[in-house]
Tab-separated table of C-alpha atoms in Angstrom:
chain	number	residue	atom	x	y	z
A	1160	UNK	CA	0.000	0.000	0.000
A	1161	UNK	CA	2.880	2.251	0.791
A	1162	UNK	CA	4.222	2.502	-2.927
A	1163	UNK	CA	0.429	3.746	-4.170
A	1164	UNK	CA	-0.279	6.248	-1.325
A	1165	UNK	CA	3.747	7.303	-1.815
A	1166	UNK	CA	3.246	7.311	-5.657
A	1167	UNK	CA	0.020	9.324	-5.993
A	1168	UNK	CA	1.045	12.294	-2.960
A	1169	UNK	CA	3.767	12.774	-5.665
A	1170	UNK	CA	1.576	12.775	-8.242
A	1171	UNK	CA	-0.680	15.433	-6.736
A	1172	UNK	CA	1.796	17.037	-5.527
A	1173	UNK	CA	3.186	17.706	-9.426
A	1174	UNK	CA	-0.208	18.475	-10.567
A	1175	UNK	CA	-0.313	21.645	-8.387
A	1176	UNK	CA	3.001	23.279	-9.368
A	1177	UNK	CA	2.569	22.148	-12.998
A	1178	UNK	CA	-1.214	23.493	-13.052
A	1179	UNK	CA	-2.634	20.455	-13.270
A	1180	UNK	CA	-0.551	18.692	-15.971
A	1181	UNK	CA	0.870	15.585	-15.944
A	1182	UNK	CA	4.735	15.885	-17.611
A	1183	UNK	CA	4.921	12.193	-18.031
A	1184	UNK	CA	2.971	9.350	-17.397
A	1185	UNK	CA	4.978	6.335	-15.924
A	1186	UNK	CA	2.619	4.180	-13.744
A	1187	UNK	CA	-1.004	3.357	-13.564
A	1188	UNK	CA	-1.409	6.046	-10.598
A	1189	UNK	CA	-0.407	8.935	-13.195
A	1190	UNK	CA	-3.700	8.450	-14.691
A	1191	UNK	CA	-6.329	10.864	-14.730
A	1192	UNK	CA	-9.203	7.822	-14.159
A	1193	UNK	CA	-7.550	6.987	-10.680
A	1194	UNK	CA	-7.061	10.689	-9.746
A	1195	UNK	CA	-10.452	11.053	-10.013
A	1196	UNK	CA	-11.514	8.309	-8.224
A	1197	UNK	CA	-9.458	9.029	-5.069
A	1198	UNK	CA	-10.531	12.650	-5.267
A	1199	UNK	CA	-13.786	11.536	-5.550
A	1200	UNK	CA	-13.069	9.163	-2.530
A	1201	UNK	CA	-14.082	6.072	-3.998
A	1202	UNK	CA	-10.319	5.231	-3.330
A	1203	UNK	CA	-9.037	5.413	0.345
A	1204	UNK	CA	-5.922	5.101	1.484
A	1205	UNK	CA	-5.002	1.677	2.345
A	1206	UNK	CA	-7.742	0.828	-0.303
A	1207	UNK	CA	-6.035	-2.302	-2.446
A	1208	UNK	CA	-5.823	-1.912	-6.224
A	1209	UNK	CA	-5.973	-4.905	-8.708
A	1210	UNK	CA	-5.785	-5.762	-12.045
A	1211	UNK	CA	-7.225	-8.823	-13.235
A	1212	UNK	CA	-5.153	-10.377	-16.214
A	1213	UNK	CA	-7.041	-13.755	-18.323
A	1214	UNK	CA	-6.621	-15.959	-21.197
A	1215	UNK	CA	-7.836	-18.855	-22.349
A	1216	UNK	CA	-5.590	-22.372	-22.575
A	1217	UNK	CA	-6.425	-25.268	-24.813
A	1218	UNK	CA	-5.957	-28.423	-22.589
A	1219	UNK	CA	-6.623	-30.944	-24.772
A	1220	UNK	CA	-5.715	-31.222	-28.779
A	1221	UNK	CA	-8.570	-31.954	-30.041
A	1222	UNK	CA	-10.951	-30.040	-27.733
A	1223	UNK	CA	-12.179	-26.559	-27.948
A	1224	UNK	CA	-10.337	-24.518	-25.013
A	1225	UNK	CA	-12.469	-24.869	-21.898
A	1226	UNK	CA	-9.797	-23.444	-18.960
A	1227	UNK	CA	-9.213	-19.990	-18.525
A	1228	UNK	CA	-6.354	-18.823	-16.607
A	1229	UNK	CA	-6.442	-15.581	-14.267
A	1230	UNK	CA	-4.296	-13.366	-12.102
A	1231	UNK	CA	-4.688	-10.670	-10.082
A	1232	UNK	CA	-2.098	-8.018	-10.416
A	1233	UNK	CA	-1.491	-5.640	-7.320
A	1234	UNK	CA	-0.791	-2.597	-8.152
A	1235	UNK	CA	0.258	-1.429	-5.125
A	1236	UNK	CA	3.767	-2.890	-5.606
A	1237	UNK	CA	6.267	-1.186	-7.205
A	1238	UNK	CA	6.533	-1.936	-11.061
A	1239	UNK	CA	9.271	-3.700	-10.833
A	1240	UNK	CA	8.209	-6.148	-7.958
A	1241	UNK	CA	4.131	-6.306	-8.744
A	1242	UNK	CA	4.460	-8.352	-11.525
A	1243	UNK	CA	6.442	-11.600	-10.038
A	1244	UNK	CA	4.920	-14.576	-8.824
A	1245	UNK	CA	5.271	-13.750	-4.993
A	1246	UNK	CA	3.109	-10.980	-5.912
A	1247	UNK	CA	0.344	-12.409	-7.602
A	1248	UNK	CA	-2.588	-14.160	-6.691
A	1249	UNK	CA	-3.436	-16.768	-9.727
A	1250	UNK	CA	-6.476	-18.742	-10.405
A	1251	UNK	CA	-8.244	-21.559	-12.280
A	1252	UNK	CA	-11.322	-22.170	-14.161
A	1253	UNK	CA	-13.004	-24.160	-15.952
A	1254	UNK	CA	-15.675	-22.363	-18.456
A	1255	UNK	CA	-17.944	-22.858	-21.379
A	1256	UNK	CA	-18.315	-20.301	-24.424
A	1257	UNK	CA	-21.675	-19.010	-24.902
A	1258	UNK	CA	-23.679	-17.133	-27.426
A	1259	UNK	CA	-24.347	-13.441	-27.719
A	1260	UNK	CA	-28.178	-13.911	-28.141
A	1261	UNK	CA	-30.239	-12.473	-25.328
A	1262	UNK	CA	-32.430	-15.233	-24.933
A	1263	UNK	CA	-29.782	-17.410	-24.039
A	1264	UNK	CA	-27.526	-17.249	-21.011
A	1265	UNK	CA	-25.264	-14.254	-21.378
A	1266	UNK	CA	-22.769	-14.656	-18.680
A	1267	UNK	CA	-19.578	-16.245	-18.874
A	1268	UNK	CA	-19.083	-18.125	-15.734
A	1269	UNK	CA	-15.533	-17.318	-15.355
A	1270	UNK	CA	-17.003	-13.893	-13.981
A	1271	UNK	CA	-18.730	-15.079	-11.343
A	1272	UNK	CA	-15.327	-16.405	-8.892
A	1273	UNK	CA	-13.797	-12.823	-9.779
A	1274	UNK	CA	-16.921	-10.922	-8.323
A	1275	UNK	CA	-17.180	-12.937	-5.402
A	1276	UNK	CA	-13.172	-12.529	-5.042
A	1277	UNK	CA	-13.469	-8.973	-4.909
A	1278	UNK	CA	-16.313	-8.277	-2.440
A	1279	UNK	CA	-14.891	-10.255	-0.384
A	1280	UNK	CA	-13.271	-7.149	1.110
A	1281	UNK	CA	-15.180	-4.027	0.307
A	1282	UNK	CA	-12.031	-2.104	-0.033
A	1283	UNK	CA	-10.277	-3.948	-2.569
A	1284	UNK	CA	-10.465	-1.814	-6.149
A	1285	UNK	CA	-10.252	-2.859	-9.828
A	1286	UNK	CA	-8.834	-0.801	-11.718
A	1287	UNK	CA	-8.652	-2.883	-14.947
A	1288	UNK	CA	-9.619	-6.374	-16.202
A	1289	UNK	CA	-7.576	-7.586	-19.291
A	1290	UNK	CA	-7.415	-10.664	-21.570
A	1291	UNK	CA	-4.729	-11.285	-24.012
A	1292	UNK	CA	-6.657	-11.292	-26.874
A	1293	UNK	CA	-9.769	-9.377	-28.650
A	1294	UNK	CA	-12.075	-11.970	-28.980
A	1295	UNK	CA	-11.900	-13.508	-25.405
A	1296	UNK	CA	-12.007	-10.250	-24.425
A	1297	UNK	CA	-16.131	-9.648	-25.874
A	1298	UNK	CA	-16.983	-12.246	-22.851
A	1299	UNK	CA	-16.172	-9.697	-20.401
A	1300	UNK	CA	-16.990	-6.306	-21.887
A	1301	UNK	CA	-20.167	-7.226	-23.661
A	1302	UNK	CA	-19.258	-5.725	-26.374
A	1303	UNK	CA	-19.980	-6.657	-29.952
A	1304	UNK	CA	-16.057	-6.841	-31.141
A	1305	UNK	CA	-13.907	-4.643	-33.127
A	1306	UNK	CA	-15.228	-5.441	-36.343
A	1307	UNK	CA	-18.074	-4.385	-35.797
A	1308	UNK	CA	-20.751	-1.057	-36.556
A	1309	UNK	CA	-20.128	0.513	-33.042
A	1310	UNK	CA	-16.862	-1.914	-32.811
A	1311	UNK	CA	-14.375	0.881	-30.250
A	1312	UNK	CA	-13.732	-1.294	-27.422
A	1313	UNK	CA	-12.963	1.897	-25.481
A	1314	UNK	CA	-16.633	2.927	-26.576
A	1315	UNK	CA	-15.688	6.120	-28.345
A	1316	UNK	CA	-18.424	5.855	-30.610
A	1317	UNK	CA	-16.734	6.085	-33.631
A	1318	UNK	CA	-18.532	3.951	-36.321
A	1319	UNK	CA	-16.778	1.596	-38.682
A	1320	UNK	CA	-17.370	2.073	-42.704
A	1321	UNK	CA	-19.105	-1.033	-43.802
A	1322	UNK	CA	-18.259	-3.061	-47.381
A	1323	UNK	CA	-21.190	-4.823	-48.580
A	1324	UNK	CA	-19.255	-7.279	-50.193
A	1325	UNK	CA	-17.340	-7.938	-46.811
A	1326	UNK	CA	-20.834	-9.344	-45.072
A	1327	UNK	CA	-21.060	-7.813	-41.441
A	1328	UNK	CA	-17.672	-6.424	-41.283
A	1329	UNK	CA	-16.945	-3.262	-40.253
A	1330	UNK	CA	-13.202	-0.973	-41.146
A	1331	UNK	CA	-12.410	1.416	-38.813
A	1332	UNK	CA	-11.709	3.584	-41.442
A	1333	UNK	CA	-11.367	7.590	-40.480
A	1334	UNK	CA	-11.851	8.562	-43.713
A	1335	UNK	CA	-14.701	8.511	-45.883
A	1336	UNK	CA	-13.907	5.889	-49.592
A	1337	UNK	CA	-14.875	7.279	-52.283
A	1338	UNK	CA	-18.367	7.261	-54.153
A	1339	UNK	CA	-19.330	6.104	-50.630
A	1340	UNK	CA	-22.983	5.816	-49.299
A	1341	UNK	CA	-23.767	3.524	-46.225
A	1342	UNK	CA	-26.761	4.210	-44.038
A	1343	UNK	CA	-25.505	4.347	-40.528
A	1344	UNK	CA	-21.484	4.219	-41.392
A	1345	UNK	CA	-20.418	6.593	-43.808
A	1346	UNK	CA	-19.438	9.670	-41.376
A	1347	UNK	CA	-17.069	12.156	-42.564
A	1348	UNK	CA	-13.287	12.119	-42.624
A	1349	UNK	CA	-11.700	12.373	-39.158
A	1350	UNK	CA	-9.036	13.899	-38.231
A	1351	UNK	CA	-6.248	11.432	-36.887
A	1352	UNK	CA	-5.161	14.297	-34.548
A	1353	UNK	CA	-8.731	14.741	-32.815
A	1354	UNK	CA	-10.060	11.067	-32.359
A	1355	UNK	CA	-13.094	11.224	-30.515
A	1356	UNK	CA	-13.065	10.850	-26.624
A	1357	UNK	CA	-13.418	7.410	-25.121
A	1358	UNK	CA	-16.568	7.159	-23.239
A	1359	UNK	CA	-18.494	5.671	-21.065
A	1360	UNK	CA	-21.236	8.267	-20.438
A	1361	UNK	CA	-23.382	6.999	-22.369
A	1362	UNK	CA	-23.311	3.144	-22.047
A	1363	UNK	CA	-25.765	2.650	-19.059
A	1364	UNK	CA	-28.584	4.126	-21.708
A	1365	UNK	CA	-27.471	1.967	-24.544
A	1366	UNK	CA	-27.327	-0.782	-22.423
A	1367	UNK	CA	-30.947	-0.206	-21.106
A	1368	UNK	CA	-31.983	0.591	-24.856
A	1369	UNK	CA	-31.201	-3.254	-25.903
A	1370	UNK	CA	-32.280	-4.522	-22.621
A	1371	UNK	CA	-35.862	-3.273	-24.277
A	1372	UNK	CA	-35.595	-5.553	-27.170
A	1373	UNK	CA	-38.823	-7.892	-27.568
A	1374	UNK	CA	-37.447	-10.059	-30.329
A	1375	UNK	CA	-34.541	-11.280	-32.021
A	1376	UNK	CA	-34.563	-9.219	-34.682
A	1377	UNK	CA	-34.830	-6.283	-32.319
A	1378	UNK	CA	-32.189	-7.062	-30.072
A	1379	UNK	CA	-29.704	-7.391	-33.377
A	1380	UNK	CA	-30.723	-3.911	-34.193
A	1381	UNK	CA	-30.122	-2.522	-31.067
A	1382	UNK	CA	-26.948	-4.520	-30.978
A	1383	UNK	CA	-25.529	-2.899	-34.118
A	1384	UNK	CA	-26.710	0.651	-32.985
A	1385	UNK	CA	-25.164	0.448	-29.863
A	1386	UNK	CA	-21.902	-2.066	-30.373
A	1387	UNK	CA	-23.045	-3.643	-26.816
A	1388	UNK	CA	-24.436	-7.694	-27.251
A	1389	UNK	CA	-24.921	-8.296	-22.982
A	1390	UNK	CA	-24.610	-7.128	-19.673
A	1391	UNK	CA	-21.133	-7.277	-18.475
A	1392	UNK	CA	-21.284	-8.682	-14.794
A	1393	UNK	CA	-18.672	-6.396	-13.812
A	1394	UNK	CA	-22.185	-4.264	-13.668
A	1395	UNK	CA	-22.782	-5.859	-10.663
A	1396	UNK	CA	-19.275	-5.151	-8.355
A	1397	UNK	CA	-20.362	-1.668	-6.293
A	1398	UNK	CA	-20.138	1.441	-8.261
A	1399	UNK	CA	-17.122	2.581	-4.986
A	1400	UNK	CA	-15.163	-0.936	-5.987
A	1401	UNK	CA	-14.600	-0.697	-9.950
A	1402	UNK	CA	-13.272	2.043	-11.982
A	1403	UNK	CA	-15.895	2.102	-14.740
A	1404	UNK	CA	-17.532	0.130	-17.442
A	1405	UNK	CA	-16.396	-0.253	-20.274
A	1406	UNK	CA	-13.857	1.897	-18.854
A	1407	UNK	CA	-11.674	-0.731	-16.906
A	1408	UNK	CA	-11.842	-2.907	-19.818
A	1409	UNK	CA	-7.968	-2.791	-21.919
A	1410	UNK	CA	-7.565	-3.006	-25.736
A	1411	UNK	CA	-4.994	-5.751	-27.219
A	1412	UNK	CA	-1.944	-3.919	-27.437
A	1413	UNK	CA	0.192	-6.842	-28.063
A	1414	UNK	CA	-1.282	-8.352	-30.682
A	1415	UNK	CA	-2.446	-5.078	-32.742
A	1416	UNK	CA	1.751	-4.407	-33.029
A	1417	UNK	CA	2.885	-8.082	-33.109
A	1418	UNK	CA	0.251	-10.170	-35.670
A	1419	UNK	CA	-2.074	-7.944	-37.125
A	1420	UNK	CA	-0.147	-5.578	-38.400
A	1421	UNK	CA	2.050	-8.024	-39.626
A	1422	UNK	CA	-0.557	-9.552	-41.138
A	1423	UNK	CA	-1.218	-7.342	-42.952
A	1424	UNK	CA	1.899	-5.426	-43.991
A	1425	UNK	CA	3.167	-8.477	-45.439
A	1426	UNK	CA	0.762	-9.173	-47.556
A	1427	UNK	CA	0.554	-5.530	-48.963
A	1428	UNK	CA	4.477	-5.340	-49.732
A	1429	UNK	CA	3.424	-9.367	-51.282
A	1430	UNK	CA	0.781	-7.953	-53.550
A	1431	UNK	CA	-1.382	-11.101	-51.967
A	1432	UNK	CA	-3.939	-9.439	-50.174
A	1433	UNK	CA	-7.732	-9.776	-51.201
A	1434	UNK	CA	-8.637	-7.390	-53.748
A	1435	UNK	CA	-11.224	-5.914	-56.195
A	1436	UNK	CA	-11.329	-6.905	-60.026
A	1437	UNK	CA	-11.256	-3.937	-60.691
A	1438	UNK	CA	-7.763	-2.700	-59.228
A	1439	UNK	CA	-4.983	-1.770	-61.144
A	1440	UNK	CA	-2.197	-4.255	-60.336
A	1441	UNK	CA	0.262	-2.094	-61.628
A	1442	UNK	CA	0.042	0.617	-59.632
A	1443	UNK	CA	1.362	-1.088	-56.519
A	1444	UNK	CA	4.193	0.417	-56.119
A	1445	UNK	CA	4.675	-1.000	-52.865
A	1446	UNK	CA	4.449	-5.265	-53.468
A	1447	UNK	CA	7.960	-5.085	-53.497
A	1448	UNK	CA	8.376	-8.615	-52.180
A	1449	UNK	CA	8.474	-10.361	-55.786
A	1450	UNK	CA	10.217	-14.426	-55.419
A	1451	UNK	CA	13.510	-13.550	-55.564
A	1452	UNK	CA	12.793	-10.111	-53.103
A	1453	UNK	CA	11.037	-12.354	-50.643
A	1454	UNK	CA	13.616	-14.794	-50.512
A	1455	UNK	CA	16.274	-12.874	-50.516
A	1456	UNK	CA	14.607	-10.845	-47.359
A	1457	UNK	CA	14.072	-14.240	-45.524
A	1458	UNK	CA	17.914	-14.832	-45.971
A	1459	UNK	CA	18.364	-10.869	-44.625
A	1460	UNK	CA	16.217	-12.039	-41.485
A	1461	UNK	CA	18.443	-14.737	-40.824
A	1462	UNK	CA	22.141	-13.329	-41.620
A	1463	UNK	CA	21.510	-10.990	-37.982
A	1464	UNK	CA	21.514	-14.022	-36.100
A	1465	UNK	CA	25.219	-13.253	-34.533
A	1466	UNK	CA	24.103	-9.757	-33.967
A	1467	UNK	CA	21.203	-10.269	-31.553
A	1468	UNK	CA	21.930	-10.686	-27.997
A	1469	UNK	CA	21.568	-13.846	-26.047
A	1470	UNK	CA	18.354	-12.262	-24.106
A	1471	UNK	CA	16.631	-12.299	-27.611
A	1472	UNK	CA	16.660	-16.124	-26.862
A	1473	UNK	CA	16.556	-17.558	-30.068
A	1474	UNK	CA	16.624	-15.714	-33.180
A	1475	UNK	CA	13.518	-15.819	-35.887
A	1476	UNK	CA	13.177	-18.214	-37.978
A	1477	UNK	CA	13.456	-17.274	-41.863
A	1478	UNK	CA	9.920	-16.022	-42.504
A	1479	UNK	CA	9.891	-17.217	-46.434
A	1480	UNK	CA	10.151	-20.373	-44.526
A	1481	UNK	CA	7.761	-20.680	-41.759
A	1482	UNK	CA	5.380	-17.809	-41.611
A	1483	UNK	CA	2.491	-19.714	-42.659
A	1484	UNK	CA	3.511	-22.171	-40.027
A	1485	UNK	CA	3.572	-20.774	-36.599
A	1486	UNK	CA	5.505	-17.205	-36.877
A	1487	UNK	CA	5.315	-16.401	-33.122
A	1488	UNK	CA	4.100	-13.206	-32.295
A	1489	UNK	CA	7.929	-12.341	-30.728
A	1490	UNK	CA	9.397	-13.199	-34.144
A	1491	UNK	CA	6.966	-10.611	-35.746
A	1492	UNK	CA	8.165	-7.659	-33.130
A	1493	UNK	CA	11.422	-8.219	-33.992
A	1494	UNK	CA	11.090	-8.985	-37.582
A	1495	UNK	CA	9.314	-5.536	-38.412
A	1496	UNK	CA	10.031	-3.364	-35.166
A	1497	UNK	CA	13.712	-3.985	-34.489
A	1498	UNK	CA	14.748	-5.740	-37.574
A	1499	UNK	CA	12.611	-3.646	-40.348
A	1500	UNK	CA	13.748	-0.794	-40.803
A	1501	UNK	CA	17.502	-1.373	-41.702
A	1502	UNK	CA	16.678	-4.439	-43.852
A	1503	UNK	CA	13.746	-2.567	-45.637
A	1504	UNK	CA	15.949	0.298	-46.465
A	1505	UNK	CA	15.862	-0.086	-50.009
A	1506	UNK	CA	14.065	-2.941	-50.642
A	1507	UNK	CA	10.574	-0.831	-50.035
A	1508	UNK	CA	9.719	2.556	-52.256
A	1509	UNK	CA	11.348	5.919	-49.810
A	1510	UNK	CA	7.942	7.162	-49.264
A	1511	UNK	CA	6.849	3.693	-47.950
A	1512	UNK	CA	9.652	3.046	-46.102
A	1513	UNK	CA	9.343	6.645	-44.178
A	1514	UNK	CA	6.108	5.480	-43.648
A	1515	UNK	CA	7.078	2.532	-42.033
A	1516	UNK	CA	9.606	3.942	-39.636
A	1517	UNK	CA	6.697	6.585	-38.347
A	1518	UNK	CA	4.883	3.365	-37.441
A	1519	UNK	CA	7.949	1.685	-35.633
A	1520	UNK	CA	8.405	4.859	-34.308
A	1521	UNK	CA	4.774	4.909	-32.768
A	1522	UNK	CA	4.927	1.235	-32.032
């Protein structure tokens, strides 16, 4: 407890002689969200703060995974102590995927031992519940997924442009395609450098909108309007003991950066990604990665092997070789992020490869 009451005096502390900006935000506690809530007083001192971090293991094969494995994080540990094992508290379950209809049970059961958990001592906080990936991620939030109309999983309410050829998914696009008219999804450009606000002002009424839904067919209405599918049962935990839904709820950092950019970059500079007929091959400048490019960028990949140090573990496998074949999402972060730019460096178009570095840059 000592680090977080120590950590946020400071904090306050530099808020008053800076005016109320933060220079630099290093920790959880710098954060405007947990300000709040101890100024508010929904945080005491002494008060415990957790994190609850979850992911799903496959057990068996040939079985769908059924076992999800959780830990609490303390953040009242320093950084560089809260995150070993004598400072955890791990857990356990066994649970069963269920469907987003709302006639059908619309709570995963892996929620229920983490609400109990934390009232068992009506001080203890959460401050954020995270799963390692997207899609496990919709059976805590609620929400509909990030390919979706309303798809933000910070619940900005920035909609996604929809391509009728692309069935119900949604590109978060922030600008408008051309010769493009879509009830419901074709808002105007926005500006990368004023992204709307996330929010969660107004998810209580959204939520109570498609609790109203008579039938099926209104509830997946109300579902695409609103980008919520169920009640989270984090609604539940007192409004003094969480720090906000969908609010607490984190995006997938780690595998935005790692394998789905990759997955798609690659393809692009391959000239292999899905396309219209009525594209103009030859204006893709950047599919750069012709046979003898792509090999000979595999072979680039692998001649840095004596120039990575030993805590890299074990360098990346060629990627001509084995990309298709279990490319771990380590190999991708240093394949494009460390790797990338120097063996891209005129391979890829100068305007294309200054576009890259921005993005390793921001990565």
């Amino acid at each position: 407890m000592q680090y977080q009451d120590d950590a946020t005096n400071v904090l306050l502390e530099k808020l008053r002689m800076n005016g109320g900006v933060i220079d630099a935000y290093e920790d959880f506690f710098d954060g405007m969200d947990y300000l709040d809530a101890v100024q508010w007083g929904k945080i005491k001192e002494g008060d415990p703060i957790l994190m609850l971090s979850i992911d799903c293991t496959q057990l068996y094969k040939s079985k769908q995974s059924n076992c999800w494995i959780y830990i609490w994080v303390v953040f009242d540990h320093h950084p560089q102590e809260r995150y070993k094992k004598n400072s955890r508290i791990r857990r356990i379950r066994p649970v069963h995927v269920h469907s987003t209809s709302l006639t059908e049970t619309s709570v995963s059961p892996v929620a229920i031992p983490l609400r109990v958990e934390l009232c068992l001592s009506s001080n203890r906080f959460l401050a954020a519940a995270l799963v390692v990936h997207t899609p496990g991620m919709v059976y805590l939030n609620g929400l509909v997924g990030s390919h979706r109309g309303n798809g933000c999983q910070l619940y900005c309410g920035m909609r996604g442009c929809h391509k009728p050829s692309a069935g119900g998914h949604y590109y978060p696009a922030l600008l408008k395609p051309n010769n493009y008219n879509h009830l419901g999804s074709d808002h105007l450009d926005i500006d990368v450098e004023h992204l709307p606000p996330a929010s969660s002002g107004n998810y209580l009424d959204n939520l109570k909108y498609l609790m109203q839904s008579h039938t099926q067919t209104q509830y997946e209405q109300c579902r695409l309007e609103t980008g919520i599918s169920k009640p989270t049962i984090f609604l539940s935990i007192q409004t003094n003991n969480i720090l906000g839904v969908p609010g607490c709820f984190g995006l997938d950092i780690m595998h935005i950066a790692t394998i789905n950019i990759a997955n798609e970059l690659i393809p692009i500079w391959c000239g292999s990604f899905q396309f219209e007929s009525t594209d103009d091959k030859d204006t893709w400048y950047w599919a750069v990665f012709k046979s003898c490019v792509w090999q000979d960028h595999g072979k680039a990949v692998v001649d840095t092997t004596p120039y990575l140090p030993g805590s890299f573990d074990h360098p990346p496998c060629n990627p001509t070789q084995k990309i298709n074949s279990g490319y771990k999402a380590w190999e991708f972060l240093l394949c494009l992020f460390g790797l990338g730019p120097a063996i891209l460096y005129g391979v890829l178009p100068n305007v294309y490869w200054k576009n890259f570095c921005k993005l390793v840059c921001g990565i």
